XYZ file of N, CA and C in Angstrom:
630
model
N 14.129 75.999 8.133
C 14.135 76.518 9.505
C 13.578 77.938 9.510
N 12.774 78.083 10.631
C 12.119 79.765 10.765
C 13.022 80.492 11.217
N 13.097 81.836 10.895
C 14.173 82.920 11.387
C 13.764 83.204 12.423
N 14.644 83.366 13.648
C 14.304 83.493 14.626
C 13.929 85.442 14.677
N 13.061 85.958 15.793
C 12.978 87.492 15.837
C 14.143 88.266 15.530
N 15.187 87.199 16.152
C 16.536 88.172 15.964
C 17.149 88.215 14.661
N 17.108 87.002 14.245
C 17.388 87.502 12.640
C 16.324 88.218 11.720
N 15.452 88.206 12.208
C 14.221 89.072 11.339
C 15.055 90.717 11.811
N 15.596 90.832 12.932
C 15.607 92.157 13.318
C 16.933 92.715 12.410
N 18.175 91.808 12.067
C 18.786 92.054 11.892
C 19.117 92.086 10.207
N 17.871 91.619 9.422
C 17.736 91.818 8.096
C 16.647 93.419 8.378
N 15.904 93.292 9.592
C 14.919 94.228 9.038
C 14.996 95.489 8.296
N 14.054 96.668 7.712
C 14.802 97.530 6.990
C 14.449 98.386 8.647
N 15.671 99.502 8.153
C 15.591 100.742 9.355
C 16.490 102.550 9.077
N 16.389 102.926 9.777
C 16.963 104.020 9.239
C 18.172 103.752 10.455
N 19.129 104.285 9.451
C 20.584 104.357 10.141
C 21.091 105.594 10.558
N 21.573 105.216 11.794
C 21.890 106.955 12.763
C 23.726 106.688 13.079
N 24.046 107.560 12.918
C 25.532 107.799 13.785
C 25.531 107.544 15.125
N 26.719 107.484 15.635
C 26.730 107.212 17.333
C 25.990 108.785 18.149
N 26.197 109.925 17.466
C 25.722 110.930 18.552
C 23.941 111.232 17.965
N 23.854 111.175 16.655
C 22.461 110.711 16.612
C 21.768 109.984 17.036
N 22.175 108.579 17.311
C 21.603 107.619 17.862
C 21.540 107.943 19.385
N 22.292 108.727 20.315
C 22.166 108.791 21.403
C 21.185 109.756 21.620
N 21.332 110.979 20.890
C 20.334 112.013 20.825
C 18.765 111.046 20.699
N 18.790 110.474 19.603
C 17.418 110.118 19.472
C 16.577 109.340 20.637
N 17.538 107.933 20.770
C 16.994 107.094 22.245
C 17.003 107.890 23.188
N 17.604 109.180 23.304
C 17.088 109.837 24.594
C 15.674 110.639 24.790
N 15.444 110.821 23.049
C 14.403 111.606 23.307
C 12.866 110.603 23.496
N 13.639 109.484 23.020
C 12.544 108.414 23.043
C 12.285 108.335 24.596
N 13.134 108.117 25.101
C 13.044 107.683 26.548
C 12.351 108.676 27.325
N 12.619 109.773 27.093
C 11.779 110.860 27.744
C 10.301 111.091 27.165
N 10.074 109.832 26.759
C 7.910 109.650 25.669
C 7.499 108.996 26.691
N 8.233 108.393 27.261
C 7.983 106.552 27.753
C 6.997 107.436 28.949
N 5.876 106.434 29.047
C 5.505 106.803 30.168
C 4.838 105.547 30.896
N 6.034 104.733 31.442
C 5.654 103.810 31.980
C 6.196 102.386 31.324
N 6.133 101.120 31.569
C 6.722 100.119 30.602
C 8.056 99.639 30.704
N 8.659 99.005 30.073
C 9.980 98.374 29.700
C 11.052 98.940 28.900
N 12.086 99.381 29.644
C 13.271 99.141 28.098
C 14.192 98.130 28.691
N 14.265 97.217 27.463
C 14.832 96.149 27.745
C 16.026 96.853 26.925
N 17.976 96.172 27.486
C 19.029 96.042 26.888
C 19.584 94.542 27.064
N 19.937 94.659 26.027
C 20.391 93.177 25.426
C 21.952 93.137 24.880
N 22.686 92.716 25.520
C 24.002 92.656 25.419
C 24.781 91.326 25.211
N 25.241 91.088 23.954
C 25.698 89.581 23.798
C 27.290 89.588 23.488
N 28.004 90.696 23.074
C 29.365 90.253 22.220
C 30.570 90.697 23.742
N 31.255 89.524 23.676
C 32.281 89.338 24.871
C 33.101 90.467 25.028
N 33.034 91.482 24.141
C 34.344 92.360 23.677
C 33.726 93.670 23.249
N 33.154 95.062 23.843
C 33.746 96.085 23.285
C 34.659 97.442 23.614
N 35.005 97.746 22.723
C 36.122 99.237 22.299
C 35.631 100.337 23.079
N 35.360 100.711 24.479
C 34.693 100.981 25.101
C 35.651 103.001 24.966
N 35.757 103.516 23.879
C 36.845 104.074 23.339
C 36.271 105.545 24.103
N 36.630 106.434 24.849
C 36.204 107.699 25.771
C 35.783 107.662 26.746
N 35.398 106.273 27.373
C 35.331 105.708 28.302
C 36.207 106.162 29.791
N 36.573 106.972 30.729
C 37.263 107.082 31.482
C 37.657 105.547 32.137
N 36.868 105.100 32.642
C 37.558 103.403 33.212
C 38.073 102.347 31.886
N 37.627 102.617 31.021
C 38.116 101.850 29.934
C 39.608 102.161 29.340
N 39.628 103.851 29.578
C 41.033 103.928 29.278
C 42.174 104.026 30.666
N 41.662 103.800 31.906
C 42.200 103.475 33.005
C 42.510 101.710 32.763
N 41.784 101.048 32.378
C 41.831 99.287 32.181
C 43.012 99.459 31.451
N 42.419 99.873 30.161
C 43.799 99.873 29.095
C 45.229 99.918 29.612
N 45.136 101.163 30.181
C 46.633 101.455 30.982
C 46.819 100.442 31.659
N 46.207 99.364 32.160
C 46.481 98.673 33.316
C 46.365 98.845 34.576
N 45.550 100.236 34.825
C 45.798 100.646 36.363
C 44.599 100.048 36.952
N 43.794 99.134 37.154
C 42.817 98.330 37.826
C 42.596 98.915 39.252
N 43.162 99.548 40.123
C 42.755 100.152 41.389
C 41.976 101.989 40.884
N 42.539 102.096 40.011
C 41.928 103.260 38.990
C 40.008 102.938 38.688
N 40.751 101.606 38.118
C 38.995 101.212 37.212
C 37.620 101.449 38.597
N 38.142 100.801 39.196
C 37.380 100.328 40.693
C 37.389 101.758 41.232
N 38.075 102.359 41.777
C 37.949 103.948 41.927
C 37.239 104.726 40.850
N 36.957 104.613 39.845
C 35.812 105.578 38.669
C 34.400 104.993 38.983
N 34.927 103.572 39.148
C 33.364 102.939 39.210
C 32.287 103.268 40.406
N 32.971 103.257 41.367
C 32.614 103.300 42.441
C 32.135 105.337 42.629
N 32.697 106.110 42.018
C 32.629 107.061 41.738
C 31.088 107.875 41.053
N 30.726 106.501 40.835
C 29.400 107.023 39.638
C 27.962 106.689 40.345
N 28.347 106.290 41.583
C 27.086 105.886 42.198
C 26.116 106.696 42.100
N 26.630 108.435 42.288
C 25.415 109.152 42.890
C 24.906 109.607 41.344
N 26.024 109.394 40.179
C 24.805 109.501 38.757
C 23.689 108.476 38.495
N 23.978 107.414 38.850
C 23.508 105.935 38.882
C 22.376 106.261 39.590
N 22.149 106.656 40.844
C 20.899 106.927 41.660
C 19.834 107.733 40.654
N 20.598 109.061 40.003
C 19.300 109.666 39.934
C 19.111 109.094 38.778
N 19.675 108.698 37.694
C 19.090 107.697 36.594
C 17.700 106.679 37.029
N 18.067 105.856 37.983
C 17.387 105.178 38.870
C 16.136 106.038 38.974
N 16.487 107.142 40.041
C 15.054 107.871 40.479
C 14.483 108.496 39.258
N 15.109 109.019 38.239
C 14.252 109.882 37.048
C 13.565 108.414 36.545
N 13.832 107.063 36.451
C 13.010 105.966 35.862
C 11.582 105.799 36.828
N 12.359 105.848 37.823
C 10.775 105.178 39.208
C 10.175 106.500 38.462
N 10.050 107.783 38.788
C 8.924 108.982 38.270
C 8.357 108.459 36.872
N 8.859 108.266 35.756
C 8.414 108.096 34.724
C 7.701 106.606 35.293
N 7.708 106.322 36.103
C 7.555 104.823 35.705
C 7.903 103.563 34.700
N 9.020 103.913 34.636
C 10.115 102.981 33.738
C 10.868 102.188 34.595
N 10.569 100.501 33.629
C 11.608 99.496 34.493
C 12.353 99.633 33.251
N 13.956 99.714 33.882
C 14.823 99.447 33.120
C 15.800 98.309 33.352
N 15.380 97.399 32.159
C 16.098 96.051 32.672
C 17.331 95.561 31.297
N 18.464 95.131 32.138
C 19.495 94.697 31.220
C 19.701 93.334 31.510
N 20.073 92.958 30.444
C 20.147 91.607 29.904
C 21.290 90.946 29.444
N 22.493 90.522 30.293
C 24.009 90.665 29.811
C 24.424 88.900 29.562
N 24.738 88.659 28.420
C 24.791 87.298 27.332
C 26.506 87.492 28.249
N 26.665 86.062 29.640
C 27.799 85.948 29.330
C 28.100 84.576 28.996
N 29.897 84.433 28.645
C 30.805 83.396 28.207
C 31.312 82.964 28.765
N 32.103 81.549 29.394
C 32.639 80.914 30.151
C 33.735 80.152 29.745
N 34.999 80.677 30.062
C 34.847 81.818 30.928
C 34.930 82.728 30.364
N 35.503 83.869 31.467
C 34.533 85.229 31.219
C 35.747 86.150 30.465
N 35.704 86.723 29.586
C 36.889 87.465 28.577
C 37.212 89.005 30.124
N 38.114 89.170 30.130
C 38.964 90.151 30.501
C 38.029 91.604 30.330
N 36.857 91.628 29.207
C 36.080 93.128 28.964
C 34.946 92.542 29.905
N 34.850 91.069 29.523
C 33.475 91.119 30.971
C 33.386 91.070 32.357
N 35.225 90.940 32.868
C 35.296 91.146 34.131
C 35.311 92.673 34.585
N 35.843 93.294 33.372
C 36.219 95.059 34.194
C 34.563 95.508 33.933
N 33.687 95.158 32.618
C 32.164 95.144 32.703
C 31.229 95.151 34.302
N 31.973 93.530 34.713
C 30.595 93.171 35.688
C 31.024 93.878 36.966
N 32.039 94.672 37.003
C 32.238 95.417 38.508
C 31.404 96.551 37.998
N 31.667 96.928 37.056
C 30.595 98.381 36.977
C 28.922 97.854 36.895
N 28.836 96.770 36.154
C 27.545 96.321 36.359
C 26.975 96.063 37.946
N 28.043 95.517 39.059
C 27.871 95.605 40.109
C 27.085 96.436 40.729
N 28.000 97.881 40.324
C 27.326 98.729 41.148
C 26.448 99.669 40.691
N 26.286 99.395 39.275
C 24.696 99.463 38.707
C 23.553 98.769 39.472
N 24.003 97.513 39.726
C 23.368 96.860 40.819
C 22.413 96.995 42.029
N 24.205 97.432 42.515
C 23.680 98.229 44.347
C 23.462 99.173 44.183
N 22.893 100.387 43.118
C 22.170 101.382 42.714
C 20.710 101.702 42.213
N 20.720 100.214 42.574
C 19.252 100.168 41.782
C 18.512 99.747 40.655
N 19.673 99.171 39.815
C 19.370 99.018 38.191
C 19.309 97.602 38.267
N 17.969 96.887 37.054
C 17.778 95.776 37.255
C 18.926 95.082 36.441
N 19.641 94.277 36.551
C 20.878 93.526 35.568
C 20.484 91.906 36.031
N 20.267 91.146 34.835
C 20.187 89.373 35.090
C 21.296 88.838 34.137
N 22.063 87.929 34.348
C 23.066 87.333 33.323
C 21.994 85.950 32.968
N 22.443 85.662 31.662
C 22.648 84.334 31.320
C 23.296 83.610 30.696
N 23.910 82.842 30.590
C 25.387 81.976 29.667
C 24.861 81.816 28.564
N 25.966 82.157 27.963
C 25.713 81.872 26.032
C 25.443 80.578 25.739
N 25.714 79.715 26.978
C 24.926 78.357 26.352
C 23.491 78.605 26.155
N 23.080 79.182 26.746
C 21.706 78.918 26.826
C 21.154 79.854 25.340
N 21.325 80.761 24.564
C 20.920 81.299 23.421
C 21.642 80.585 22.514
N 22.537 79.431 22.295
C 23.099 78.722 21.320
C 21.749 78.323 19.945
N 20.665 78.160 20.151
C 19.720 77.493 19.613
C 19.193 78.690 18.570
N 19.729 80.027 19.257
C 19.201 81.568 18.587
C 20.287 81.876 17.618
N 21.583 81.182 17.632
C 22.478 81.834 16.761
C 23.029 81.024 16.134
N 22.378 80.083 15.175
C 22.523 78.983 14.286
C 23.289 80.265 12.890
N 22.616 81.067 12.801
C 23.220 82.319 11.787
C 23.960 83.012 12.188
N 23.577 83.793 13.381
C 24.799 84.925 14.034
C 24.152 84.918 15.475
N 25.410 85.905 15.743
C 25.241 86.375 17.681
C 24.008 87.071 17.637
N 23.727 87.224 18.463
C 22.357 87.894 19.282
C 23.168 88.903 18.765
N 22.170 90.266 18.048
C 21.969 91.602 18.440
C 22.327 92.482 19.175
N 22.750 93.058 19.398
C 23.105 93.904 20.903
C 21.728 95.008 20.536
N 20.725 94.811 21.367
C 19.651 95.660 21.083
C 18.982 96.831 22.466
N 18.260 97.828 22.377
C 18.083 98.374 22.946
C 16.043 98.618 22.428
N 15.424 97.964 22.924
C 14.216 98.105 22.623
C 12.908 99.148 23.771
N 12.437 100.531 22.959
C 12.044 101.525 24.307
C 10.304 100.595 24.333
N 9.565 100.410 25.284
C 8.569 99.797 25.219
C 8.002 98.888 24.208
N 6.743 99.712 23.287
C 6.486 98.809 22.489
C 6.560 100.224 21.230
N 7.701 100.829 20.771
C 7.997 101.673 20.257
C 8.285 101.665 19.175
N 10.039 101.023 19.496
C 10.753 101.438 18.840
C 12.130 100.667 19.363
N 12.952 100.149 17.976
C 14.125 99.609 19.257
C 15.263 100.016 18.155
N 16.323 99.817 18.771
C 17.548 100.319 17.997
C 18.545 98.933 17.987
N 19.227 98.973 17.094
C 20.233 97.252 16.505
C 21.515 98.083 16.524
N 22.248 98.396 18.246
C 23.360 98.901 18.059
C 24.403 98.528 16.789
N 25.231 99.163 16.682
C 25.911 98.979 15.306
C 27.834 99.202 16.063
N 28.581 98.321 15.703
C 29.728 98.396 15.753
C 30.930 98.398 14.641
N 31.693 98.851 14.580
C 32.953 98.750 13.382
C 33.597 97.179 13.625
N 34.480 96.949 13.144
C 35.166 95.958 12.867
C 35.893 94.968 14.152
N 36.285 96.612 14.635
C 36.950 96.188 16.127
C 36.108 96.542 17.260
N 34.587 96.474 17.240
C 33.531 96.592 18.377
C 33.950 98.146 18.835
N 34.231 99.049 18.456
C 33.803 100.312 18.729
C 32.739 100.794 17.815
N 31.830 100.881 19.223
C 30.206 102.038 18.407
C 30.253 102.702 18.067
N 29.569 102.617 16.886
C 29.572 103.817 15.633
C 28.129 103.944 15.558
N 26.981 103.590 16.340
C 25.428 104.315 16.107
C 24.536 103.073 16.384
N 24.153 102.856 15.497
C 22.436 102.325 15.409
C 21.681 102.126 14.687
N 21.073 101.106 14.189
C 19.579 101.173 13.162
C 18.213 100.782 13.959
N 18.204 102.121 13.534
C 16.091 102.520 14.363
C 15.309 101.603 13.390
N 14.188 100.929 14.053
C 13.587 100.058 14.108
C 12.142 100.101 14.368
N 10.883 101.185 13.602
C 10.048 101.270 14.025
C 8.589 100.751 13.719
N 8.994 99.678 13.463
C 8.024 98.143 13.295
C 6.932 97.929 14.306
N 5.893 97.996 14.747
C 5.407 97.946 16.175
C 5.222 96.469 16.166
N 4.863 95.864 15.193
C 4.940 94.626 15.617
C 6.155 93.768 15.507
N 7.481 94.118 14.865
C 8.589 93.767 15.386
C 8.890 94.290 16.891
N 9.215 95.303 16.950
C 9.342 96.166 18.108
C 8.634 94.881 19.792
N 7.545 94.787 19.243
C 6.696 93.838 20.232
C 7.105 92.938 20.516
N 7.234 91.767 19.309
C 8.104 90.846 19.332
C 9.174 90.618 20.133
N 10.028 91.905 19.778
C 11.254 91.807 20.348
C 11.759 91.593 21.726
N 10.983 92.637 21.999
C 10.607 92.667 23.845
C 10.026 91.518 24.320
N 9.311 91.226 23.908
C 8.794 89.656 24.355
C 9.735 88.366 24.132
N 10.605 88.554 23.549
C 11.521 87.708 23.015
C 12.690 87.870 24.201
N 13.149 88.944 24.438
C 14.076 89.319 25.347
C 13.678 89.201 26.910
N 12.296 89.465 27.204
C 11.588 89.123 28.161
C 11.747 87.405 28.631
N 11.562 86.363 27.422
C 11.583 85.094 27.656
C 12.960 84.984 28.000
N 14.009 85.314 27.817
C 15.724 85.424 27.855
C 15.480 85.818 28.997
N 15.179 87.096 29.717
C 14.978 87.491 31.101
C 14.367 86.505 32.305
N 13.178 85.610 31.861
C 13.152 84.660 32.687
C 13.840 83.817 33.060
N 14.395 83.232 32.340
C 15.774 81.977 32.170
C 17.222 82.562 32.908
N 17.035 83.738 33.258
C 18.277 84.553 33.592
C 18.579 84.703 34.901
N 19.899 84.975 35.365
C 19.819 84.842 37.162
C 20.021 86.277 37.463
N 20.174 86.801 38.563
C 20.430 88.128 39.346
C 21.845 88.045 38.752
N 22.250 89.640 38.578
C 23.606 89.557 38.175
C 24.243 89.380 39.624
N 24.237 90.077 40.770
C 24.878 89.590 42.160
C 25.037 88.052 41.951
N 24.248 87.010 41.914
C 24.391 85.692 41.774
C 26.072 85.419 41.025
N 25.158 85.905 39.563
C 26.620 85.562 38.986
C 27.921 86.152 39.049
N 28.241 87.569 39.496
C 29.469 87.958 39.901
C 29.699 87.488 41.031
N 28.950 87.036 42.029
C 29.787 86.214 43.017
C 30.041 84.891 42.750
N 29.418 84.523 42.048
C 29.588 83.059 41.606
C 31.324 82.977 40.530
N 31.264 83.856 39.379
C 32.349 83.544 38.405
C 32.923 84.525 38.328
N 33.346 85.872 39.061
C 33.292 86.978 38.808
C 34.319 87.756 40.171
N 34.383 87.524 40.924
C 34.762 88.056 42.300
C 35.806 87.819 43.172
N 36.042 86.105 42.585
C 37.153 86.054 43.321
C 38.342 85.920 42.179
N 38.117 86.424 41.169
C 39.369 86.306 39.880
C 40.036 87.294 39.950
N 41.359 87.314 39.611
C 42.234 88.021 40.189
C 42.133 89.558 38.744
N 42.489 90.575 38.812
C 42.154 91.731 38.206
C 42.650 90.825 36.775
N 41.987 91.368 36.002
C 41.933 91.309 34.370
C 43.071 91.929 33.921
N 43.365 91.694 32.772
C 44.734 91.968 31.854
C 44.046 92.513 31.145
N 44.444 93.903 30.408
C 43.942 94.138 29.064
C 44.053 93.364 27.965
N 43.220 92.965 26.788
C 42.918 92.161 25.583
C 42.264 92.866 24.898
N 42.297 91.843 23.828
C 41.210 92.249 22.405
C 39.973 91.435 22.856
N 39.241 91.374 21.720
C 38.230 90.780 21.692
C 38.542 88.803 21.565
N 37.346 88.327 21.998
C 37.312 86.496 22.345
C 37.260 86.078 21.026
């Protein structure tokens, strides 16, 4: 059997960054871009979302809290939005969900919501549909800046981020995006799917991971 891109990505060699390196760096990447795609790719049902203000509002249990932070972030959300239209950057996310939906992807898709009604492109698609990609492992959680450079977020044990491995292959890099692009077609509006599986469920319980 051929390795699919994603397992090529996830043997590939790369240099390894810490979580505040890795943020430092994709930012400076992002500010090269002039014009193009960054695709995010999000597959694991569960993370440690650990400094998080709504994440440690969930934790507590206070759910009228979570929804009050979220709703809170609109006007950062805009200019994210507007600094992309200037550069001419589409920024599109790509969120792998499960059915049903774990307790981190319901307090997730309200903030994804209003990423949403802010402007940000978000498509879901059910993990049935990448089953055929993870005969070896889960999809990647990847962050790929045009045809650059992409990063293979990196998590600890219990899905709290700890960084990244940079990835500057151009013809992986290419690949990749095109790979995630075909996932993007097959994919619905996230509005679709939070009203569909998402909206009328009653507030989430805190959990671990699925």
């Amino acid at each position: 059997m051929t390795d699919s891109i994603f397992d090529r990505i996830r043997s590939a060699e790369g240099l390894l960054l810490d979580r505040p390196t890795y943020h430092a760096d994709s930012d400076d990447e992002e500010k090269k871009l002039d014009g193009g795609v960054v695709w995010k790719l999000e597959r694991a049902q569960f993370f440690n979302e650990v400094g998080d203000e709504a994440w440690d509002a969930f934790v507590a249990g206070d759910w009228a809290r979570v929804l009050e932070i979220f709703e809170s972030e609109r006007a950062a959300i805009r200019r994210d939005v507007a600094r992309y239209g200037r550069q001419g950057v589409r920024f599109r996310r790509l969120r792998i969900v499960g059915d049903p939906p774990t307790p981190y992807l319901q307090w997730e898709s309200h903030s994804h919501r209003i990423f949403v009604e802010c402007g940000h492109d978000i498509r879901a698609l059910d993990a049935a549909e990448v089953a055929g990609l993870e005969r070896a492992a889960a999809l990647p959680e990847l962050m790929v800046y045009g045809d650059c450079v992409l990063y293979q977020v990196r998590y600890d044990e219990g899905w709290t981020p700890i960084g990244a491995k940079r990835v500057d292959d151009r013809d992986l890099v290419t690949e990749a995006a095109a790979a995630v692009a075909a996932l993007w077609k097959r994919s619905e509006p996230f509005p679709d799917y939070f009203r569909r599986c998402i909206a009328e469920l009653p507030a989430p319980q805190p959990a671990g991971g699925d």
